[in-house]
Coordinates of C-alpha atoms and ligand atoms in Angstrom, one line a residue:
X1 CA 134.1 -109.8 -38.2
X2 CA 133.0 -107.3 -41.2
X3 CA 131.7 -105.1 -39.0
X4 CA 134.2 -104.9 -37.0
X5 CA 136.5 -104.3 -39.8
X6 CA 134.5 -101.5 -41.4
X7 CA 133.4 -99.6 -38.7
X8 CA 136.6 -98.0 -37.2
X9 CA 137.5 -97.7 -41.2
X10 CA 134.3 -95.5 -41.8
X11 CA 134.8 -93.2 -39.4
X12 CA 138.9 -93.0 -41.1
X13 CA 136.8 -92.5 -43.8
X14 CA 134.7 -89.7 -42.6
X15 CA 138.4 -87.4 -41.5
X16 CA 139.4 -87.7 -45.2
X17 CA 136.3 -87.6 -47.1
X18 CA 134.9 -84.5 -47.0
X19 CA 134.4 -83.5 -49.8
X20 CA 132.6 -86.4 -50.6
X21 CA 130.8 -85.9 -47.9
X22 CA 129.2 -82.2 -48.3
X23 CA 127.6 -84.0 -51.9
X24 CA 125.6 -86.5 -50.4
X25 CA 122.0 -85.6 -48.6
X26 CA 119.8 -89.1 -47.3
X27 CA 121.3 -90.9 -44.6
X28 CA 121.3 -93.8 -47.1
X29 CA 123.3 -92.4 -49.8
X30 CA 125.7 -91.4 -47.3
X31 CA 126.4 -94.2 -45.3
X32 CA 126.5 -96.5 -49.0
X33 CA 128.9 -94.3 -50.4
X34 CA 130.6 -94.1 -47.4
X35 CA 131.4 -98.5 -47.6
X36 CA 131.7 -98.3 -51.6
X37 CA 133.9 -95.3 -51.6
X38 CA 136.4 -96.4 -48.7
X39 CA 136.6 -100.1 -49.6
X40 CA 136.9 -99.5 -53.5
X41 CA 139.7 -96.8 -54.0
X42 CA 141.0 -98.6 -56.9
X43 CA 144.5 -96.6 -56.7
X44 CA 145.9 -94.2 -54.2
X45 CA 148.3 -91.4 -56.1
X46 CA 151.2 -90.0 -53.4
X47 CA 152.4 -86.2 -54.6
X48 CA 150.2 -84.2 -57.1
X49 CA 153.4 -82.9 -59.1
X50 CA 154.1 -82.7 -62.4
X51 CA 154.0 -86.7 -62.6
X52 CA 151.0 -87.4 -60.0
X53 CA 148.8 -85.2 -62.1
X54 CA 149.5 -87.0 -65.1
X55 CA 149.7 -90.2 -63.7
X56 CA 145.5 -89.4 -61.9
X57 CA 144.2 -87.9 -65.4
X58 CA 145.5 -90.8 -67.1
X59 CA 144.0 -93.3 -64.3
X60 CA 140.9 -90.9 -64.3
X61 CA 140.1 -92.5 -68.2
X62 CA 139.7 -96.2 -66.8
X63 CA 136.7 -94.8 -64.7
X64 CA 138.2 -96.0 -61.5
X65 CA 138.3 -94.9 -58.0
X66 CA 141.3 -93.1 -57.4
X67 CA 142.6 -91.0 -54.5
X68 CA 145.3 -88.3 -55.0
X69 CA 147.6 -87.1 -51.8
X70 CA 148.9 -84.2 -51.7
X71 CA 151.0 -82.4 -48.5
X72 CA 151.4 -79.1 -49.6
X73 CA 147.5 -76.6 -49.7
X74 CA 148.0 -76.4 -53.8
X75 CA 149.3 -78.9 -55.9
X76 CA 151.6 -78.7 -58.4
X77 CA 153.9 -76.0 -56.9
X78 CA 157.1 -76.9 -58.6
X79 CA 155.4 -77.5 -62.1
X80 CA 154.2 -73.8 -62.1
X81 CA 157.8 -72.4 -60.9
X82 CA 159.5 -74.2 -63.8
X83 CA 161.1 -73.0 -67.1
X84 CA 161.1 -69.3 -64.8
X85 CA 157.2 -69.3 -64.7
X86 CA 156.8 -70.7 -68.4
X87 CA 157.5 -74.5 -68.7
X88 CA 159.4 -75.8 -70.8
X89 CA 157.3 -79.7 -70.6
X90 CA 159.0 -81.0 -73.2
X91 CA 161.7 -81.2 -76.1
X92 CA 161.1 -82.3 -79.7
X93 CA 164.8 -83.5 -80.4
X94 CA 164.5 -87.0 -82.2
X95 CA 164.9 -89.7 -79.4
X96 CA 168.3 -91.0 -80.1
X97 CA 169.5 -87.3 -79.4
X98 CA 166.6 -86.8 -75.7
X99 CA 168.6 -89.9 -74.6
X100 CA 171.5 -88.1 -74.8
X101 CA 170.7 -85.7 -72.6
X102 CA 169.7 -88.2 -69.7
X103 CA 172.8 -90.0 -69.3
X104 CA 173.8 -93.4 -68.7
X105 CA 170.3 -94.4 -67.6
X106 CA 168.5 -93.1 -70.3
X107 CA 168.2 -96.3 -71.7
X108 CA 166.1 -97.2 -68.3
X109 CA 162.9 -94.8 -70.5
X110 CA 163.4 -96.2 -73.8
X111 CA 160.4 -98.0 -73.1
X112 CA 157.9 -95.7 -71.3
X113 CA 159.1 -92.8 -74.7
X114 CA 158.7 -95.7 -77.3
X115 CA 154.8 -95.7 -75.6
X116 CA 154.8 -91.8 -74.6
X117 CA 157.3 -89.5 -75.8
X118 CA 157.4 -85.2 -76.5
X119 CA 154.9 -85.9 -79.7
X120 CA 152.4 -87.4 -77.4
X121 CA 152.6 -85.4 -74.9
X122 CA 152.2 -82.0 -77.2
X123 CA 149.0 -83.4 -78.7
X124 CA 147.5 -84.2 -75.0
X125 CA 148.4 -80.6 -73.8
X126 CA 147.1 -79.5 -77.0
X127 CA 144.0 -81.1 -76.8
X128 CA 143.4 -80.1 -73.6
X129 CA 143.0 -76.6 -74.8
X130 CA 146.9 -75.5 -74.0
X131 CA 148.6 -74.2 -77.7
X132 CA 152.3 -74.7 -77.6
X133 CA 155.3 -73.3 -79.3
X134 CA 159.0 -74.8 -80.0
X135 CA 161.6 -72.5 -79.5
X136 CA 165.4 -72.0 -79.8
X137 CA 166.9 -75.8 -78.5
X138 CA 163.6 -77.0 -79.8
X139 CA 162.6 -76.7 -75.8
X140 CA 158.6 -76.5 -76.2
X141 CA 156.2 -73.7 -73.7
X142 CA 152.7 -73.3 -73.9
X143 CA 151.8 -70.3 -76.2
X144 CA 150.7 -68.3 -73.7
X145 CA 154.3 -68.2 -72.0
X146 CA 152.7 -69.2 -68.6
X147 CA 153.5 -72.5 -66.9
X148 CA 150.3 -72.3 -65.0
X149 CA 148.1 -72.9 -68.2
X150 CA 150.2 -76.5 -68.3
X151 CA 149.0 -76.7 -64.0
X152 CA 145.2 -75.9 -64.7
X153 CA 144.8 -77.9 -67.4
X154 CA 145.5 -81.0 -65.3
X155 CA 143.9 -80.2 -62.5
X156 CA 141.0 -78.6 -63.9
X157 CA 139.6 -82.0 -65.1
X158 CA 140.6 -83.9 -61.8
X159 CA 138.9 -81.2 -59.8
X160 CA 135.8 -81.9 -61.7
X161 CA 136.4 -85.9 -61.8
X162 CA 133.5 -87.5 -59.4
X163 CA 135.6 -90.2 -59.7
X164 CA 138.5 -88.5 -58.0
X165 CA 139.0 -87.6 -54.7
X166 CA 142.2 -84.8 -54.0
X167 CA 143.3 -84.4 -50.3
X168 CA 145.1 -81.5 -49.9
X169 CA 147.3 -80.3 -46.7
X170 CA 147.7 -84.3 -46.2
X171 CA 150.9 -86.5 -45.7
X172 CA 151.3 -89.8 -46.4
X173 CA 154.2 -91.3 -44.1
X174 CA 154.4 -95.1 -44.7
X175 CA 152.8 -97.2 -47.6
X176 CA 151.6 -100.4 -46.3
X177 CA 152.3 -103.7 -47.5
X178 CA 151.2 -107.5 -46.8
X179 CA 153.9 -109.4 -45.4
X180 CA 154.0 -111.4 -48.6
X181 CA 155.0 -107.9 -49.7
X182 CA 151.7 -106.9 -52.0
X183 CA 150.8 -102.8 -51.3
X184 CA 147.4 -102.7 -49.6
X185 CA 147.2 -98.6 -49.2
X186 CA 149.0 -96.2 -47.6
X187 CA 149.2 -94.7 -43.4
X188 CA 148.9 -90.7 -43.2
X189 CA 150.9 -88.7 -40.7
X190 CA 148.0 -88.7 -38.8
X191 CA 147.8 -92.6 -38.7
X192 CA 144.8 -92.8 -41.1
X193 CA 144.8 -95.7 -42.9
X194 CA 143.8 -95.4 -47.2
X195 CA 143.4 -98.6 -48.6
X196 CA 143.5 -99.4 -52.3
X197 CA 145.5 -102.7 -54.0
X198 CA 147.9 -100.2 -56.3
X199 CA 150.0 -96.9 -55.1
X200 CA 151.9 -95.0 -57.4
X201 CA 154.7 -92.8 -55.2
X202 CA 155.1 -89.6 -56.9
X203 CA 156.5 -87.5 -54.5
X204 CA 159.7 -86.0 -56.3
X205 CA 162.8 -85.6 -55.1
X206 CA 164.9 -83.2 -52.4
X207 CA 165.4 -80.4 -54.8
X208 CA 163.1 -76.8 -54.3
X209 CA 161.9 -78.3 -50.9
X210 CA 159.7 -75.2 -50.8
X211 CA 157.4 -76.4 -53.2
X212 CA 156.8 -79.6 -51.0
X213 CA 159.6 -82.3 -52.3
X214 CA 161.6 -82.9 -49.3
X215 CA 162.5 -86.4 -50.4
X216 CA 160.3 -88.4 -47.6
X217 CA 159.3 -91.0 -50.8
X218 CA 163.0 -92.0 -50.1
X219 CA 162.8 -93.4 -46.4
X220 CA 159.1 -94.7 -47.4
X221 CA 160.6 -96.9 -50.0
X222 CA 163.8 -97.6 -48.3
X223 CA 161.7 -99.1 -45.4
X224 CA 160.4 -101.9 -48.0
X225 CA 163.0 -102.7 -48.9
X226 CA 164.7 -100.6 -51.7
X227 CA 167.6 -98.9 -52.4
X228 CA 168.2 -95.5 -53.1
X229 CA 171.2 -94.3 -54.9
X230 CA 172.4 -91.1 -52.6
X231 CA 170.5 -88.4 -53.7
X232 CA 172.6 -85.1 -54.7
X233 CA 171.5 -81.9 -55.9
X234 CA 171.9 -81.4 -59.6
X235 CA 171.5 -78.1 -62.2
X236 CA 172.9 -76.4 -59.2
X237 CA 175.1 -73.6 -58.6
X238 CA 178.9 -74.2 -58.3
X239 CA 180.9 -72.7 -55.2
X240 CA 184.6 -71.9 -56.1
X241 CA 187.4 -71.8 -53.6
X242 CA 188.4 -69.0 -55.8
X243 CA 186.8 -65.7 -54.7
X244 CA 184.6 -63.8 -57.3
X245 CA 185.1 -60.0 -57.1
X246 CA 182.2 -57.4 -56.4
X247 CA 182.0 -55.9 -60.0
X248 CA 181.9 -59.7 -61.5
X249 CA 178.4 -60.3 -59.3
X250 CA 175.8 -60.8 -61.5
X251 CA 177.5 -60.5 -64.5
X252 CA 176.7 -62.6 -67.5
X253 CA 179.4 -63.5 -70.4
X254 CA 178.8 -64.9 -73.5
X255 CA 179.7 -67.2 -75.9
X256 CA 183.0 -68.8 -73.4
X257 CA 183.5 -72.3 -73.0
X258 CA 183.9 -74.2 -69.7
X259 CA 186.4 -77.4 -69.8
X260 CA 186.1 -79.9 -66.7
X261 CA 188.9 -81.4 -65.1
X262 CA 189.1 -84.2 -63.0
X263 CA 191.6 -84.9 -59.8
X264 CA 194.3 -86.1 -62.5
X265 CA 193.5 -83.2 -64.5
X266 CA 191.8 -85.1 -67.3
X267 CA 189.4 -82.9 -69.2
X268 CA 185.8 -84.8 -68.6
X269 CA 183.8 -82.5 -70.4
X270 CA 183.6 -79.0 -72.3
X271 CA 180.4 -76.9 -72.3
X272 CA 180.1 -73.5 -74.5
X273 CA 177.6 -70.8 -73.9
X274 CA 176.5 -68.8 -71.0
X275 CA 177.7 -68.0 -68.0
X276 CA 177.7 -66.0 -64.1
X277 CA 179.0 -64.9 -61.5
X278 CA 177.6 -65.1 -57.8
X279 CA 178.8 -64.1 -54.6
X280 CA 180.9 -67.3 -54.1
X281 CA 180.9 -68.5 -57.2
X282 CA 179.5 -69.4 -60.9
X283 CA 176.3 -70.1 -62.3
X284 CA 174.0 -70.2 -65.6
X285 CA 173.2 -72.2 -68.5
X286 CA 177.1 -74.2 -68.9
X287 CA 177.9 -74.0 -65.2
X288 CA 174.2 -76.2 -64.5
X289 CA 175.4 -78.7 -67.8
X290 CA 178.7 -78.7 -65.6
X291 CA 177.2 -79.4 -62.5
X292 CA 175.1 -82.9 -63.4
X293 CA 178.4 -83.9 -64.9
X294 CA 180.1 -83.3 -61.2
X295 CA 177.6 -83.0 -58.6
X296 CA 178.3 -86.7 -57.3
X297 CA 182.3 -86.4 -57.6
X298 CA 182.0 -83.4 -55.8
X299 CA 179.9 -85.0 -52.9
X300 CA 182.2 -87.6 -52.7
X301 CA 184.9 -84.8 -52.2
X302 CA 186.9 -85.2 -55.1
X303 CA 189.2 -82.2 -56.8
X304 CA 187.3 -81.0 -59.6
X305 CA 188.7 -77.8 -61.7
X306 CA 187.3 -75.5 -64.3
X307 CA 189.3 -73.8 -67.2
X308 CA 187.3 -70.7 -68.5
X309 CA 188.1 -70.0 -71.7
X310 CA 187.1 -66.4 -72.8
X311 CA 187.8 -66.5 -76.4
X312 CA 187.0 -70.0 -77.6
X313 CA 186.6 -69.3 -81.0
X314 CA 190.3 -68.2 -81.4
X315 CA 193.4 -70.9 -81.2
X316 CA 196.6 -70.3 -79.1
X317 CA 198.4 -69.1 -82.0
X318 CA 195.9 -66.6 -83.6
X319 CA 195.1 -65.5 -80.2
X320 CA 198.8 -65.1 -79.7
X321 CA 199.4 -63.4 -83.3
X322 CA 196.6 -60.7 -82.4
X323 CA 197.7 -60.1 -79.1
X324 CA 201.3 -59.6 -80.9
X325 CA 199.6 -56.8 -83.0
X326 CA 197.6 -55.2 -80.4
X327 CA 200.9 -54.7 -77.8
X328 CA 202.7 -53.2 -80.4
X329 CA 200.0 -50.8 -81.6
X330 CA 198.9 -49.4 -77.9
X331 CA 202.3 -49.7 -76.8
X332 CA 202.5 -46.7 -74.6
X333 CA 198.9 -47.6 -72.7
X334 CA 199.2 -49.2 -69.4
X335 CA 198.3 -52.9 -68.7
X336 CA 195.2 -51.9 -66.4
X337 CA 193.3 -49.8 -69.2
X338 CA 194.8 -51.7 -72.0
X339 CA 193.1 -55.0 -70.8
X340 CA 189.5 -53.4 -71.7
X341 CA 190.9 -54.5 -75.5
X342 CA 190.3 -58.4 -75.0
X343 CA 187.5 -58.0 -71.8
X344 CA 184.3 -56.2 -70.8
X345 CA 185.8 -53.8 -67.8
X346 CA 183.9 -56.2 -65.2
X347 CA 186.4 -58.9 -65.8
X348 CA 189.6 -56.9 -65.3
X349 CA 190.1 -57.5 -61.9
X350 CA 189.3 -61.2 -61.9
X351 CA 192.3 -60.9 -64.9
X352 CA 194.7 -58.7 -62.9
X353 CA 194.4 -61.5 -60.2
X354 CA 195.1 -64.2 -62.4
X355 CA 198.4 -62.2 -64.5
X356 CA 201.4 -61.7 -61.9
X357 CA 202.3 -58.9 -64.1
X358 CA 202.7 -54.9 -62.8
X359 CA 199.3 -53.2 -63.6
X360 CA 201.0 -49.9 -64.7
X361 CA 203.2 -51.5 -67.0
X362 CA 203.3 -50.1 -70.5
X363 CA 202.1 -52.3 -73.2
X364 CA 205.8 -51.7 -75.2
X365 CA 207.5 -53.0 -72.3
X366 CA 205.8 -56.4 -71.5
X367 CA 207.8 -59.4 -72.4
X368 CA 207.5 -62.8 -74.2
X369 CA 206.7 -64.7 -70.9
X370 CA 204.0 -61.7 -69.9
X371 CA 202.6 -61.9 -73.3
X372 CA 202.3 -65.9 -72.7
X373 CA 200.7 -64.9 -68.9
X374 CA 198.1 -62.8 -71.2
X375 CA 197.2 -65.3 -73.4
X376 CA 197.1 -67.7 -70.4
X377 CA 194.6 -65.7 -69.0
X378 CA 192.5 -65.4 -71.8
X379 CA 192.7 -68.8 -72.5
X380 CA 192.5 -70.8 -68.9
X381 CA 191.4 -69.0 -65.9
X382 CA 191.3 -71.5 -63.3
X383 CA 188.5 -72.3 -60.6
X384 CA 189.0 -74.9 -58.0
X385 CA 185.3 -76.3 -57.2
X386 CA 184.5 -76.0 -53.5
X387 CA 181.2 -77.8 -53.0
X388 CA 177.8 -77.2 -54.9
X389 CA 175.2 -74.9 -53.7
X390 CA 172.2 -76.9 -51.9
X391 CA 169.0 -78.1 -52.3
X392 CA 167.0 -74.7 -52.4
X393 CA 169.2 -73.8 -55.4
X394 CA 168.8 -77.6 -57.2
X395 CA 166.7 -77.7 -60.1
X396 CA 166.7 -81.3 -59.9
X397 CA 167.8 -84.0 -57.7
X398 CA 170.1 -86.7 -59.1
X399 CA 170.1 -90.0 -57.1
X400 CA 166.6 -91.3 -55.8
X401 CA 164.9 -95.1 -56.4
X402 CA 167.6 -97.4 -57.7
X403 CA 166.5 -98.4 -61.7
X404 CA 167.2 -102.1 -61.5
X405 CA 164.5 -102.5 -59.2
X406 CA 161.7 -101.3 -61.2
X407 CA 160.3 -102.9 -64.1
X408 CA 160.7 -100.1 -66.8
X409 CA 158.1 -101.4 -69.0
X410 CA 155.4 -100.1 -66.0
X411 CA 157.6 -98.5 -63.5
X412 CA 155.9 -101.1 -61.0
X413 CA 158.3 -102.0 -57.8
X414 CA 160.2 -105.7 -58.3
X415 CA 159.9 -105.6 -54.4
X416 CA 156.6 -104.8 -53.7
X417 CA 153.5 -105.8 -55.9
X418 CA 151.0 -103.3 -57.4
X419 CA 153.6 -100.4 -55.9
X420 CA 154.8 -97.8 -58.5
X421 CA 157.4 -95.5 -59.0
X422 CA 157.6 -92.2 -61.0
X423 CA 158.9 -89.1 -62.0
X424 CA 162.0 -87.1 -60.0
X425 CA 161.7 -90.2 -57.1
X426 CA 163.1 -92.3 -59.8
X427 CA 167.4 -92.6 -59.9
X428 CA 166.6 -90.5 -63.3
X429 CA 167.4 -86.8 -64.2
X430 CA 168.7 -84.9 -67.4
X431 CA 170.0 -81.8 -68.6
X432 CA 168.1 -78.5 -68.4
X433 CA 165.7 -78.3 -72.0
X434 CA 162.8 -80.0 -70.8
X435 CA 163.9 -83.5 -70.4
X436 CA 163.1 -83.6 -66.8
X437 CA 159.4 -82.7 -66.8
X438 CA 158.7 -85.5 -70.1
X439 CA 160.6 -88.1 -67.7
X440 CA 157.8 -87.0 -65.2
X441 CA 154.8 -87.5 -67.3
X442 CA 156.2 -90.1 -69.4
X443 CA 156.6 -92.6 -66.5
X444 CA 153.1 -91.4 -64.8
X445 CA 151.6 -92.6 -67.8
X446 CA 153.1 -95.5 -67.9
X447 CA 152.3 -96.8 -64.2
X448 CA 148.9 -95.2 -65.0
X449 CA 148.2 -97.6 -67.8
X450 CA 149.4 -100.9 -66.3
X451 CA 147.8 -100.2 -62.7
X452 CA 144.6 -101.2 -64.7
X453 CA 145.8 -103.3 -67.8
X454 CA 145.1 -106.6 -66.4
X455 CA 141.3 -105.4 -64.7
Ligands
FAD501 C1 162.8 -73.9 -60.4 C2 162.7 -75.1 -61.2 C3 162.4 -75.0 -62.6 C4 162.3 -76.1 -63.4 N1 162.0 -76.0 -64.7 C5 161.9 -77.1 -65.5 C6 161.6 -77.0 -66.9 O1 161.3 -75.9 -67.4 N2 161.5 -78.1 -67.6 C7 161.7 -79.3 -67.1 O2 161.7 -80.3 -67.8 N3 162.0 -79.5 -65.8 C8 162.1 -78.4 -65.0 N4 162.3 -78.6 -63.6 C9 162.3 -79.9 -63.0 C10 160.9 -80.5 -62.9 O3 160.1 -79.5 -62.3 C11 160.9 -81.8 -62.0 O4 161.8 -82.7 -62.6 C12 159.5 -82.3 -62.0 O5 158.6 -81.4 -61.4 C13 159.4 -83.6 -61.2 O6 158.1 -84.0 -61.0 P1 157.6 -85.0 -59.9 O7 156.1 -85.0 -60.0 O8 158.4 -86.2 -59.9 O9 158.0 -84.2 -58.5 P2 157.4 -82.8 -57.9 O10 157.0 -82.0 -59.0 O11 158.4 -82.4 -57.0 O12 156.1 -83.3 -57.1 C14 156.1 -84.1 -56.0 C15 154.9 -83.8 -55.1 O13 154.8 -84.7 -54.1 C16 154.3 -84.1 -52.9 N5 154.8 -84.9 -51.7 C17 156.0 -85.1 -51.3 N6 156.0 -85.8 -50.2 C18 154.7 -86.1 -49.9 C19 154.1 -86.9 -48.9 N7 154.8 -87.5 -48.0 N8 152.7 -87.0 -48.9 C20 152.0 -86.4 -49.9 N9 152.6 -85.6 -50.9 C21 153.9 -85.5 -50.9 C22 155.0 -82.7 -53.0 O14 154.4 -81.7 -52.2 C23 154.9 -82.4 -54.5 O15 153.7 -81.7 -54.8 C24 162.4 -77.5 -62.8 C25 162.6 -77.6 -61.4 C26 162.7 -76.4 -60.6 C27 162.9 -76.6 -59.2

């Protein structure tokens, strides 16, 4: 009976291993390691992202077995496109202001921060030989300014990890479970079969599928039995029924502040800062804050609206009291030129659109209700939200593994013993700052530690 069993596993054993393999010499060694190796994984690791690299070099200290899957030929492809090619891994605000900037379920990581937060994390990249700095927003980069210092030094110690065994180019497409619902290991697409008694899915979400997250950790979870909250992409890229004009492509303004509106016309949120234009629509900094505050209302198909306010700093009546001044004292320029007074020339024709007013009119002759059209305009130019741009433009995914069903003190499954789940999978995301990556290694480490606290 135990030969039966082994055999057909050791020659499973022999497609994956071969790495392994090319080590050993004797005949002996081989076929030993061969039955220890593929009968004692102690944990399988799905997705070598940001949070399965954390989650094996934390595993890796227990001096266990542990095999790390990965689909794409390099791991860590999204980790060394992020913060533009620098990383921003973490954020030093104090914690009650970092669980601001996760929402609702923030809450869900008090926990795994209370055990593994940005101060932790800093002195293990530190340690590791990466110096950091904090910056404006208190958003912290390796020194260096290069997001693949943060990649090596992870990997570089797994690489060199006898212990660890990194399979490349390899998909996993179902974990497998005993029918009294304990993980026993996990089925590649090619049907191979990796056992090992915990799995820790780290396989992101659906955002940047390029860099191998196409969200198959969803239907794998979903097919024992979880839910998954619709995933929609977030710090994305607004479309706007309104049309943008050529000369507004591109260009950035400053220091404006977006208000949201909802269907009612309720303001649901204000964001001040940077912003730009796109072909068919807006994007930067405030137009991503305004996106994870509408993605899902938007999916759902609901009337959202934007008021842009171009000169936030001055109220109605001051604005109104300057513009007052200004008429009188260009009073014989027309409205076209004149404009260039309150807006950088890029903007004019997105203003001429929005006044109903005759572009050659003289400033001396424009009326109180023209003024008011003016100030409107400086005040509250409108843009109806179309849809959201898609998953190739999301920076993260917001949706994914439903919270209540994992324990948040290890991020182990409540439906499926010794299976966890991590990082972007997880119904978790935040504002742009570094929030998302420190959700990612916070929750690796913490199904890293438990997979072996009770051994
Ligand atoms: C352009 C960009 C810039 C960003 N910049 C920042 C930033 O500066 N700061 C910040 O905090 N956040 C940033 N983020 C977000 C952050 O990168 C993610 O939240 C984080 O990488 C999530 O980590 P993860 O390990 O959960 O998922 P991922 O990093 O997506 O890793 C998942 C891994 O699983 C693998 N995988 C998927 N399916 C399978 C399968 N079936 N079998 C085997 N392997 C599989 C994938 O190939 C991938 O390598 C950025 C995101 C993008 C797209």
């Amino acid at each position: 009976m135990h030969t039966k069993k082994t055999l057909p596993n050791l020659f499973l054993f022999l497609k994956i291993e071969k790495k392994e393999l090319r080590v050993h010499t004797t005949i002996h060694t081989f076929f030993f390691d061969i039955i220890y190796m593929h009968t004692n994984y102690d944990l399988i690791i799905v997705g070598a992202g940001a949070a399965g690299l954390m989650a094996a070099t934390v595993a890796a200290e227990k001096d266990k077995k542990i095999l790390l899957i990965e689909k794409m030929d390099q791991a860590g492809r999204k980790l060394r496109i992020t913060g533009k090619g620098r990383c921003n891994l973490t954020n030093t605000s104090p914690l009650k202001d970092f669980i601001t900037h996760l929402g609702s379920d923030g809450r869900f990581m008090r926990n795994a921060f209370s055990k593994f937060f940005s101060t932790e994390l800093m002195t293990f990249f530190e340690q590791k030989g990466v110096p950091l700095n904090i910056e404006r927003g208190s958003r912290v980069f390796p020194k260096s300014g290069k997001s693949l210092d943060v990649f090596l030094a992870l990997i570089k110690d797994l690489e060199r990890n006898r212990n660890i065994t990194i399979l490349k180019n390899t998909s996993v497409a179902r974990i497998v479970t005993t029918t009294e619902g304990r993980v026993v290991g996990v089925e590649l697409k090619d049907k191979t079969l990796c056992r090992a008694p915990k799995v820790i899915m780290a396989t992101g979400g659906k955002s940047y599928p390029s860099t191998g997250s196409e969200g198959e950790g969803y239907e794998m979870l979903k097919q024992l039995g979880h839910t998954i909250v619709q995933p929609v992409p977030s710090l994305v890229p607004l479309v706007t029924k309104e049309p943008i004009p050529e000369e507004l492509i591109g260009f950035q303004l400053k220091n404006v502040s977006l208000a949201v509106m909802n269907e009612n016309g309720g303001k649901i949120g204000e964001y001040f800062g940077e912003m730009t234009f796109t072909p068919n629509g807006v994007a930067g900094p405030i137009v991503l804050s305004v996106s994870r505050l509408i993605t899902r209302m938007v999916h759902e198909g609901k009337n959202i609206t934007l008021k842009l306010d171009l000169k936030p700093a001055l109220d109605v009546t001051t604005l109104d009291k300057k513009l007052i001044r200004e008429l009188n004292e260009n009073g014989t320029r027309v409205l076209k030129d004149a404009l260039r007074l309150w807006l950088p020339a890029e903007m004019i024709p997105l203003a001429l659109s929005n006044i109903k007013i005759e572009h050659y009119k003289r400033l001396n002759q424009i009326n109180a209700n023209e003024r008011k059209m003016i100030l409107n305009m400086l005040k509250n130019i409108i843009f109806h939200i179309e849809s959201t741009r898609g998953w190739d433009e999301a920076i993260v995914t917001q949706g994914g593994v439903n919270l209540k069903e994992v324990n948040p003190k290890t991020m182990e499954s409540k439906i499926v013993e010794g299976l966890y789940i991590v990082g972007e999978l997880l119904d978790l995301d935040a504002d742009t700052g570094g929030y998302n990556l420190q959700i990612a290694f916070s929750t690796a480490y913490m199904a890293a530690n438990d997979c072996f606290s009770k051994d």
